[in-house]
Amino acid sequence: MRPEPEDLGGGIWSVPVPIPGNPLAYTLVYALETPDGPVLIDAGWHHDDAWAALRDGLASFGLDVAGVRGVVVTHFHPDHAGLAGRVREASGAWIAMHRADAEIVQMFHDAVATDAGRTWEGGALRRAGASAGELADFAEREHVEPPARPDRELADGDLVDLPGRKLRVIWTPGHSPGHICLHLEDGDRIFTGDHVLPRITPHIGLYPYDLPDVDPLGDFLGSLGRVAAMTVGEVLPAHQYRFTGLTERAQAIIGHHEGRLEEITALLSARPGTLWELTAGLSWRHPWESMELGSRRMAAGEAAAHLRTLERRGVARRDGDGDPLRFALR
């Protein structure tokens, strides 16, 4: 069930914004008080129900969405950035995100303008080893519109434009290249977006599956180590609920992924297997046979990210450069 909006004290409010049809159920949008109007951390999914929840949730604290000063987006994913453009239209607020995610948002807009996105994703599935039937199903899928382009780009260590407060950017790549956490230095709190959640682990995927010169899981593990070294009283994530014990939770997530790396290593052998075959051999919340194509696509992205880290560690190797992608034990 979606919780009620909540006054967290210290000039911070939490507004749960629904994500229609998604098991995550809602995004926790946070509003921070400033003399010039509230600044939001994330905005929620672009949907009329989500907009009504955001608008009415702010109003329950006497805040008007038309008075929002700015929106800081922790990362470009639609359940975080989707409504940022609508907030800007209603209030004239600025939108800020890390420059690495700003580049991806621009790339998405360019892909929509040329209708290249569907071709690109279909080609990635083909290279992974998806069947002809799965590729046909993919061609029928509706795609999510890209989020609004930001007005401001952030970098690691920046202070957000938050009059009277100190909200510092911590670049935590992994879940997205430009994911950021935000440390409220004057309030002993950290907003972690999807980087550190209390019970679940965020999706870490490699897209395209053979994108060169990047290691999203390696980046994520390094980012987790960075925040694990911080001393912060309360953690305010974008999903589920607030918690304490940032160090312990970050270390537990690192342990989860190390276990996943061991599981993939156990599937590798001298005989190369396709990315799709290796992904199907892993344990998932739902059996591979019953997964919808969208879930299989994300699962393959996660497997590809783990395989990239295993390549960097000298455990796995890519077998040739042809289609489909194949991997073997080094």
mmCIF file of C-alpha atoms in Angstrom:
data_model
loop_
_atom_site.group_PDB
_atom_site.id
_atom_site.type_symbol
_atom_site.label_atom_id
_atom_site.label_comp_id
_atom_site.label_asym_id
_atom_site.label_seq_id
_atom_site.Cartn_x
_atom_site.Cartn_y
_atom_site.Cartn_z
ATOM 1 C CA MET A 1 0.000 0.000 0.000
ATOM 2 C CA ARG A 2 1.120 3.530 -0.735
ATOM 3 C CA PRO A 3 1.827 5.450 2.479
ATOM 4 C CA GLU A 4 0.483 8.914 3.241
ATOM 5 C CA PRO A 5 2.466 12.118 2.705
ATOM 6 C CA GLU A 6 4.551 12.848 5.779
ATOM 7 C CA ASP A 7 6.205 15.791 7.487
ATOM 8 C CA LEU A 8 9.688 14.520 8.335
ATOM 9 C CA GLY A 9 10.700 17.584 10.329
ATOM 10 C CA GLY A 10 13.558 19.944 9.638
ATOM 11 C CA GLY A 11 11.790 21.458 6.635
ATOM 12 C CA ILE A 12 11.514 18.164 4.731
ATOM 13 C CA TRP A 13 8.346 16.490 3.476
ATOM 14 C CA SER A 14 7.813 13.114 1.810
ATOM 15 C CA VAL A 15 5.172 12.601 -0.908
ATOM 16 C CA PRO A 16 4.657 9.037 -2.214
ATOM 17 C CA VAL A 17 3.848 9.254 -5.932
ATOM 18 C CA PRO A 18 2.339 6.129 -7.566
ATOM 19 C CA ILE A 19 3.981 4.196 -10.390
ATOM 20 C CA PRO A 20 1.006 2.693 -12.261
ATOM 21 C CA GLY A 21 1.367 -1.006 -13.010
ATOM 22 C CA ASN A 22 4.795 -1.333 -11.395
ATOM 23 C CA PRO A 23 5.562 -3.627 -8.418
ATOM 24 C CA LEU A 24 7.618 -0.839 -6.823
ATOM 25 C CA ALA A 25 4.213 0.869 -6.336
ATOM 26 C CA TYR A 26 5.486 4.393 -5.651
ATOM 27 C CA THR A 27 8.392 6.810 -5.716
ATOM 28 C CA LEU A 28 9.120 8.834 -2.598
ATOM 29 C CA VAL A 29 9.416 12.437 -3.735
ATOM 30 C CA TYR A 30 10.990 14.713 -1.123
ATOM 31 C CA ALA A 31 10.339 18.441 -0.797
ATOM 32 C CA LEU A 32 12.904 20.632 0.964
ATOM 33 C CA GLU A 33 11.896 24.004 2.332
ATOM 34 C CA THR A 34 13.706 27.154 1.172
ATOM 35 C CA PRO A 35 12.786 30.855 1.486
ATOM 36 C CA ASP A 36 12.080 30.910 -2.272
ATOM 37 C CA GLY A 37 9.820 27.861 -2.424
ATOM 38 C CA PRO A 38 10.379 24.122 -2.087
ATOM 39 C CA VAL A 39 12.973 22.181 -4.024
ATOM 40 C CA LEU A 40 11.965 18.633 -4.955
ATOM 41 C CA ILE A 41 14.224 15.608 -4.995
ATOM 42 C CA ASP A 42 12.818 13.565 -7.893
ATOM 43 C CA ALA A 43 9.319 14.079 -9.268
ATOM 44 C CA GLY A 44 7.716 10.717 -10.086
ATOM 45 C CA TRP A 45 6.236 8.956 -13.107
ATOM 46 C CA HIS A 46 4.600 10.939 -15.920
ATOM 47 C CA HIS A 47 0.957 9.984 -15.374
ATOM 48 C CA ASP A 48 -2.165 11.914 -14.383
ATOM 49 C CA ASP A 49 -2.617 9.851 -11.188
ATOM 50 C CA ALA A 50 1.004 10.518 -10.231
ATOM 51 C CA TRP A 51 0.582 14.229 -10.930
ATOM 52 C CA ALA A 52 -2.540 14.391 -8.745
ATOM 53 C CA ALA A 53 -0.718 12.602 -5.905
ATOM 54 C CA LEU A 54 2.241 14.977 -6.120
ATOM 55 C CA ARG A 55 0.080 18.107 -6.355
ATOM 56 C CA ASP A 56 -2.288 17.079 -3.562
ATOM 57 C CA GLY A 57 0.491 15.719 -1.364
ATOM 58 C CA LEU A 58 2.340 19.031 -1.486
ATOM 59 C CA ALA A 59 -0.916 20.899 -0.859
ATOM 60 C CA SER A 60 -1.507 18.878 2.320
ATOM 61 C CA PHE A 61 1.534 20.686 3.764
ATOM 62 C CA GLY A 62 0.469 24.078 2.462
ATOM 63 C CA LEU A 63 2.843 23.882 -0.516
ATOM 64 C CA ASP A 64 1.751 24.822 -4.026
ATOM 65 C CA VAL A 65 3.257 22.938 -6.946
ATOM 66 C CA ALA A 66 3.214 26.244 -8.796
ATOM 67 C CA GLY A 67 5.660 27.586 -6.195
ATOM 68 C CA VAL A 68 8.303 24.871 -6.620
ATOM 69 C CA ARG A 69 11.744 26.431 -7.043
ATOM 70 C CA GLY A 70 13.565 23.478 -8.572
ATOM 71 C CA VAL A 71 13.694 19.716 -9.131
ATOM 72 C CA VAL A 72 16.874 17.740 -8.482
ATOM 73 C CA VAL A 73 16.663 14.431 -10.352
ATOM 74 C CA THR A 74 18.700 11.611 -8.798
ATOM 75 C CA HIS A 75 18.745 9.814 -12.160
ATOM 76 C CA PHE A 76 16.980 9.876 -15.509
ATOM 77 C CA HIS A 77 14.685 6.841 -15.066
ATOM 78 C CA PRO A 78 10.995 7.626 -15.712
ATOM 79 C CA ASP A 79 9.782 6.944 -12.160
ATOM 80 C CA HIS A 80 12.128 9.704 -10.979
ATOM 81 C CA ALA A 81 12.360 12.201 -13.842
ATOM 82 C CA GLY A 82 9.006 11.663 -15.572
ATOM 83 C CA LEU A 83 7.053 14.502 -13.957
ATOM 84 C CA ALA A 84 9.930 16.983 -13.763
ATOM 85 C CA GLY A 85 8.899 18.621 -17.029
ATOM 86 C CA ARG A 86 5.302 19.040 -15.893
ATOM 87 C CA VAL A 87 6.478 20.607 -12.626
ATOM 88 C CA ARG A 88 8.595 23.033 -14.662
ATOM 89 C CA GLU A 89 5.612 23.921 -16.838
ATOM 90 C CA ALA A 90 3.467 24.619 -13.764
ATOM 91 C CA SER A 91 6.027 26.597 -11.778
ATOM 92 C CA GLY A 92 8.924 27.730 -13.954
ATOM 93 C CA ALA A 93 11.209 25.588 -11.773
ATOM 94 C CA TRP A 94 14.665 24.566 -12.953
ATOM 95 C CA ILE A 95 15.529 20.896 -13.461
ATOM 96 C CA ALA A 96 18.994 19.640 -12.478
ATOM 97 C CA MET A 97 20.693 16.274 -12.936
ATOM 98 C CA HIS A 98 24.211 14.922 -13.291
ATOM 99 C CA ARG A 99 25.792 15.695 -16.636
ATOM 100 C CA ALA A 100 26.225 11.981 -17.501
ATOM 101 C CA ASP A 101 22.462 11.410 -17.280
ATOM 102 C CA ALA A 102 21.762 14.708 -19.045
ATOM 103 C CA GLU A 103 23.698 13.300 -22.010
ATOM 104 C CA ILE A 104 21.531 10.156 -21.981
ATOM 105 C CA VAL A 105 18.323 12.213 -21.876
ATOM 106 C CA GLN A 106 19.517 14.146 -24.928
ATOM 107 C CA MET A 107 20.391 10.866 -26.666
ATOM 108 C CA PHE A 108 16.859 9.570 -25.972
ATOM 109 C CA HIS A 109 15.313 12.701 -27.454
ATOM 110 C CA ASP A 110 17.473 12.336 -30.544
ATOM 111 C CA ALA A 111 16.500 8.663 -30.853
ATOM 112 C CA VAL A 112 12.778 9.499 -30.628
ATOM 113 C CA ALA A 113 13.163 12.200 -33.273
ATOM 114 C CA THR A 114 14.704 9.713 -35.703
ATOM 115 C CA ASP A 115 12.771 6.615 -34.487
ATOM 116 C CA ALA A 116 16.159 4.984 -33.917
ATOM 117 C CA GLY A 117 15.436 3.739 -30.385
ATOM 118 C CA ARG A 118 13.308 0.765 -31.410
ATOM 119 C CA THR A 119 15.873 -0.363 -33.998
ATOM 120 C CA TRP A 120 18.693 -0.021 -31.480
ATOM 121 C CA GLU A 121 16.947 -2.063 -28.775
ATOM 122 C CA GLY A 122 15.770 -4.729 -31.215
ATOM 123 C CA GLY A 123 19.327 -5.136 -32.473
ATOM 124 C CA ALA A 124 20.599 -5.515 -28.901
ATOM 125 C CA LEU A 125 18.134 -8.335 -28.227
ATOM 126 C CA ARG A 126 19.172 -10.065 -31.438
ATOM 127 C CA ARG A 127 22.836 -9.874 -30.441
ATOM 128 C CA ALA A 128 21.998 -11.322 -27.024
ATOM 129 C CA GLY A 129 20.521 -14.416 -28.665
ATOM 130 C CA ALA A 130 16.781 -13.756 -28.287
ATOM 131 C CA SER A 131 14.525 -15.934 -30.420
ATOM 132 C CA ALA A 132 12.647 -14.774 -33.510
ATOM 133 C CA GLY A 133 9.381 -14.924 -31.559
ATOM 134 C CA GLU A 134 10.760 -12.721 -28.800
ATOM 135 C CA LEU A 135 12.011 -10.206 -31.355
ATOM 136 C CA ALA A 136 8.558 -10.111 -32.948
ATOM 137 C CA ASP A 137 6.979 -9.443 -29.545
ATOM 138 C CA PHE A 138 9.434 -6.634 -28.917
ATOM 139 C CA ALA A 139 8.456 -4.874 -32.143
ATOM 140 C CA GLU A 140 4.910 -4.488 -30.775
ATOM 141 C CA ARG A 141 5.931 -2.870 -27.464
ATOM 142 C CA GLU A 142 5.075 0.723 -26.635
ATOM 143 C CA HIS A 143 8.060 2.813 -25.535
ATOM 144 C CA VAL A 144 8.157 5.356 -22.727
ATOM 145 C CA GLU A 145 8.631 8.982 -23.738
ATOM 146 C CA PRO A 146 11.985 10.458 -22.644
ATOM 147 C CA PRO A 147 12.063 12.807 -19.632
ATOM 148 C CA ALA A 148 12.453 16.557 -19.926
ATOM 149 C CA ARG A 149 15.906 17.914 -20.688
ATOM 150 C CA PRO A 150 17.496 19.514 -17.615
ATOM 151 C CA ASP A 151 18.273 23.222 -17.309
ATOM 152 C CA ARG A 152 21.282 22.619 -15.070
ATOM 153 C CA GLU A 153 23.974 19.955 -14.957
ATOM 154 C CA LEU A 154 25.525 18.796 -11.697
ATOM 155 C CA ALA A 155 28.938 17.342 -10.874
ATOM 156 C CA ASP A 156 30.336 15.448 -7.910
ATOM 157 C CA GLY A 157 30.795 17.715 -4.900
ATOM 158 C CA ASP A 158 28.508 20.501 -6.136
ATOM 159 C CA LEU A 159 26.194 22.251 -3.714
ATOM 160 C CA VAL A 160 22.625 22.334 -5.028
ATOM 161 C CA ASP A 161 21.009 25.769 -5.389
ATOM 162 C CA LEU A 162 19.151 25.511 -2.082
ATOM 163 C CA PRO A 163 19.170 28.885 -0.255
ATOM 164 C CA GLY A 164 19.912 28.583 3.441
ATOM 165 C CA ARG A 165 20.831 24.887 3.277
ATOM 166 C CA LYS A 166 23.774 22.681 2.288
ATOM 167 C CA LEU A 167 22.764 19.852 -0.052
ATOM 168 C CA ARG A 168 25.844 18.297 -1.615
ATOM 169 C CA VAL A 169 25.991 16.076 -4.700
ATOM 170 C CA ILE A 170 27.638 12.667 -4.355
ATOM 171 C CA TRP A 171 28.128 11.027 -7.740
ATOM 172 C CA THR A 172 27.213 7.352 -7.378
ATOM 173 C CA PRO A 173 27.245 5.771 -10.867
ATOM 174 C CA GLY A 174 26.011 2.237 -11.407
ATOM 175 C CA HIS A 175 22.211 2.159 -11.516
ATOM 176 C CA SER A 176 22.629 4.883 -14.128
ATOM 177 C CA PRO A 177 25.829 6.584 -15.328
ATOM 178 C CA GLY A 178 24.820 9.849 -13.679
ATOM 179 C CA HIS A 179 23.050 8.621 -10.558
ATOM 180 C CA ILE A 180 23.569 10.925 -7.590
ATOM 181 C CA CYS A 181 22.950 10.772 -3.869
ATOM 182 C CA LEU A 182 22.396 14.036 -2.012
ATOM 183 C CA HIS A 183 23.889 14.660 1.418
ATOM 184 C CA LEU A 184 21.997 17.223 3.491
ATOM 185 C CA GLU A 185 24.972 18.374 5.500
ATOM 186 C CA ASP A 186 22.925 20.658 7.739
ATOM 187 C CA GLY A 187 20.427 17.903 8.562
ATOM 188 C CA ASP A 188 22.411 14.649 9.031
ATOM 189 C CA ARG A 189 20.442 12.964 6.245
ATOM 190 C CA ILE A 190 21.243 11.471 2.861
ATOM 191 C CA PHE A 191 18.850 11.060 -0.069
ATOM 192 C CA THR A 192 19.954 7.907 -1.864
ATOM 193 C CA GLY A 193 17.597 7.680 -4.841
ATOM 194 C CA ASP A 194 17.860 4.072 -6.010
ATOM 195 C CA HIS A 195 21.496 3.636 -4.985
ATOM 196 C CA VAL A 196 20.832 2.231 -1.511
ATOM 197 C CA LEU A 197 17.359 0.857 -0.734
ATOM 198 C CA PRO A 198 16.384 -0.800 2.551
ATOM 199 C CA ARG A 199 15.279 -4.248 1.318
ATOM 200 C CA ILE A 200 15.857 -4.593 -2.418
ATOM 201 C CA THR A 201 18.846 -4.016 -4.673
ATOM 202 C CA PRO A 202 18.612 -1.661 -7.650
ATOM 203 C CA HIS A 203 18.894 -2.947 -11.181
ATOM 204 C CA ILE A 204 22.433 -2.724 -12.558
ATOM 205 C CA GLY A 205 22.443 -3.312 -16.298
ATOM 206 C CA LEU A 206 24.706 -2.883 -19.319
ATOM 207 C CA TYR A 207 22.958 -1.361 -22.359
ATOM 208 C CA PRO A 208 23.755 -2.105 -25.142
ATOM 209 C CA TYR A 209 24.849 -5.469 -23.835
ATOM 210 C CA ASP A 210 28.285 -5.112 -25.434
ATOM 211 C CA LEU A 211 28.810 -1.375 -24.871
ATOM 212 C CA PRO A 212 32.613 -0.985 -24.721
ATOM 213 C CA ASP A 213 34.801 0.682 -22.114
ATOM 214 C CA VAL A 214 32.231 0.776 -19.305
ATOM 215 C CA ASP A 215 31.715 -1.351 -16.196
ATOM 216 C CA PRO A 216 28.441 -0.328 -14.511
ATOM 217 C CA LEU A 217 28.616 -3.001 -11.808
ATOM 218 C CA GLY A 218 32.220 -2.123 -11.018
ATOM 219 C CA ASP A 219 31.162 1.529 -10.792
ATOM 220 C CA PHE A 220 28.262 0.595 -8.538
ATOM 221 C CA LEU A 221 30.391 -1.440 -6.162
ATOM 222 C CA GLY A 222 32.867 1.421 -5.936
ATOM 223 C CA SER A 223 30.055 3.905 -5.285
ATOM 224 C CA LEU A 224 28.641 1.689 -2.557
ATOM 225 C CA GLY A 225 32.040 1.578 -0.898
ATOM 226 C CA ARG A 226 32.140 5.354 -0.980
ATOM 227 C CA VAL A 227 28.781 5.893 0.738
ATOM 228 C CA ALA A 228 29.465 3.018 3.156
ATOM 229 C CA ALA A 229 32.329 5.106 4.529
ATOM 230 C CA MET A 230 29.991 7.997 5.359
ATOM 231 C CA THR A 231 28.556 8.680 8.800
ATOM 232 C CA VAL A 232 24.944 9.796 8.302
ATOM 233 C CA GLY A 233 22.048 9.561 10.726
ATOM 234 C CA GLU A 234 19.092 8.818 8.435
ATOM 235 C CA VAL A 235 18.799 7.409 4.918
ATOM 236 C CA LEU A 236 15.961 8.673 2.718
ATOM 237 C CA PRO A 237 15.648 6.406 -0.345
ATOM 238 C CA ALA A 238 13.321 6.864 -3.312
ATOM 239 C CA HIS A 239 11.440 3.612 -2.676
ATOM 240 C CA GLN A 240 10.139 1.625 0.287
ATOM 241 C CA TYR A 241 10.923 3.508 3.537
ATOM 242 C CA ARG A 242 13.473 5.536 5.511
ATOM 243 C CA PHE A 243 16.075 3.692 7.568
ATOM 244 C CA THR A 244 19.317 3.970 9.500
ATOM 245 C CA GLY A 245 22.521 1.949 9.146
ATOM 246 C CA LEU A 246 23.811 3.139 5.764
ATOM 247 C CA THR A 247 27.157 1.374 6.133
ATOM 248 C CA GLU A 248 25.661 -2.013 6.962
ATOM 249 C CA ARG A 249 23.090 -1.841 4.177
ATOM 250 C CA ALA A 250 25.650 -0.773 1.550
ATOM 251 C CA GLN A 251 27.935 -3.636 2.577
ATOM 252 C CA ALA A 252 25.029 -6.094 2.351
ATOM 253 C CA ILE A 253 24.302 -4.986 -1.219
ATOM 254 C CA ILE A 254 27.970 -5.439 -2.119
ATOM 255 C CA GLY A 255 27.754 -8.964 -0.694
ATOM 256 C CA HIS A 256 24.663 -9.689 -2.780
ATOM 257 C CA HIS A 257 26.441 -8.799 -6.011
ATOM 258 C CA GLU A 258 29.562 -10.743 -5.111
ATOM 259 C CA GLY A 259 27.294 -13.767 -4.660
ATOM 260 C CA ARG A 260 25.723 -13.085 -8.034
ATOM 261 C CA LEU A 261 29.155 -12.963 -9.641
ATOM 262 C CA GLU A 262 29.905 -16.374 -8.168
ATOM 263 C CA GLU A 263 26.615 -17.730 -9.551
ATOM 264 C CA ILE A 264 27.421 -16.551 -13.071
ATOM 265 C CA THR A 265 30.968 -17.882 -12.814
ATOM 266 C CA ALA A 266 29.522 -21.317 -12.001
ATOM 267 C CA LEU A 267 27.547 -21.235 -15.280
ATOM 268 C CA LEU A 268 30.608 -20.491 -17.389
ATOM 269 C CA SER A 269 32.706 -23.227 -18.939
ATOM 270 C CA ALA A 270 35.169 -23.704 -21.771
ATOM 271 C CA ARG A 271 32.185 -24.037 -24.116
ATOM 272 C CA PRO A 272 30.923 -20.539 -24.963
ATOM 273 C CA GLY A 273 27.296 -19.781 -24.113
ATOM 274 C CA THR A 274 25.144 -16.967 -25.461
ATOM 275 C CA LEU A 275 24.185 -14.100 -23.190
ATOM 276 C CA TRP A 276 20.552 -15.221 -23.454
ATOM 277 C CA GLU A 277 21.442 -18.800 -22.426
ATOM 278 C CA LEU A 278 23.515 -17.654 -19.459
ATOM 279 C CA THR A 279 20.783 -15.267 -18.344
ATOM 280 C CA ALA A 280 18.179 -18.031 -18.531
ATOM 281 C CA GLY A 281 20.386 -20.222 -16.318
ATOM 282 C CA LEU A 282 20.463 -17.734 -13.442
ATOM 283 C CA SER A 283 18.025 -17.694 -10.551
ATOM 284 C CA TRP A 284 15.425 -14.931 -10.757
ATOM 285 C CA ARG A 285 12.424 -13.918 -8.686
ATOM 286 C CA HIS A 286 10.195 -15.451 -11.372
ATOM 287 C CA PRO A 287 11.104 -18.442 -13.564
ATOM 288 C CA TRP A 288 12.650 -17.504 -16.913
ATOM 289 C CA GLU A 289 9.908 -19.404 -18.756
ATOM 290 C CA SER A 290 7.190 -17.183 -17.260
ATOM 291 C CA MET A 291 9.016 -13.852 -17.663
ATOM 292 C CA GLU A 292 7.637 -11.248 -20.031
ATOM 293 C CA LEU A 293 10.042 -9.997 -22.679
ATOM 294 C CA GLY A 294 10.623 -6.696 -20.901
ATOM 295 C CA SER A 295 11.768 -8.564 -17.804
ATOM 296 C CA ARG A 296 13.991 -10.860 -19.868
ATOM 297 C CA ARG A 297 15.561 -7.815 -21.521
ATOM 298 C CA MET A 298 16.401 -6.301 -18.127
ATOM 299 C CA ALA A 299 17.655 -9.643 -16.808
ATOM 300 C CA ALA A 300 20.025 -9.903 -19.783
ATOM 301 C CA GLY A 301 21.247 -6.375 -19.037
ATOM 302 C CA GLU A 302 22.011 -7.396 -15.471
ATOM 303 C CA ALA A 303 23.797 -10.558 -16.581
ATOM 304 C CA ALA A 304 25.806 -8.527 -19.122
ATOM 305 C CA ALA A 305 26.887 -6.090 -16.402
ATOM 306 C CA HIS A 306 28.087 -8.925 -14.189
ATOM 307 C CA LEU A 307 29.883 -10.579 -17.093
ATOM 308 C CA ARG A 308 31.650 -7.299 -17.857
ATOM 309 C CA THR A 309 32.925 -7.155 -14.268
ATOM 310 C CA LEU A 310 34.066 -10.790 -14.539
ATOM 311 C CA GLU A 311 35.897 -9.886 -17.743
ATOM 312 C CA ARG A 312 37.625 -7.007 -15.947
ATOM 313 C CA ARG A 313 38.598 -9.385 -13.140
ATOM 314 C CA GLY A 314 40.046 -11.903 -15.603
ATOM 315 C CA VAL A 315 37.443 -14.593 -14.870
ATOM 316 C CA ALA A 316 35.322 -14.520 -18.059
ATOM 317 C CA ARG A 317 36.130 -13.861 -21.693
ATOM 318 C CA ARG A 318 34.117 -12.778 -24.702
ATOM 319 C CA ASP A 319 34.187 -15.408 -27.444
ATOM 320 C CA GLY A 320 34.630 -13.652 -30.778
ATOM 321 C CA ASP A 321 32.916 -10.528 -32.077
ATOM 322 C CA GLY A 322 30.052 -12.057 -34.051
ATOM 323 C CA ASP A 323 26.357 -12.525 -33.275
ATOM 324 C CA PRO A 324 25.113 -13.658 -30.881
ATOM 325 C CA LEU A 325 27.248 -12.546 -27.930
ATOM 326 C CA ARG A 326 28.982 -15.547 -26.340
ATOM 327 C CA PHE A 327 31.017 -15.881 -23.153
ATOM 328 C CA ALA A 328 33.249 -18.566 -21.703
ATOM 329 C CA LEU A 329 35.413 -19.176 -18.662
ATOM 330 C CA ARG A 330 38.880 -17.701 -19.084
#
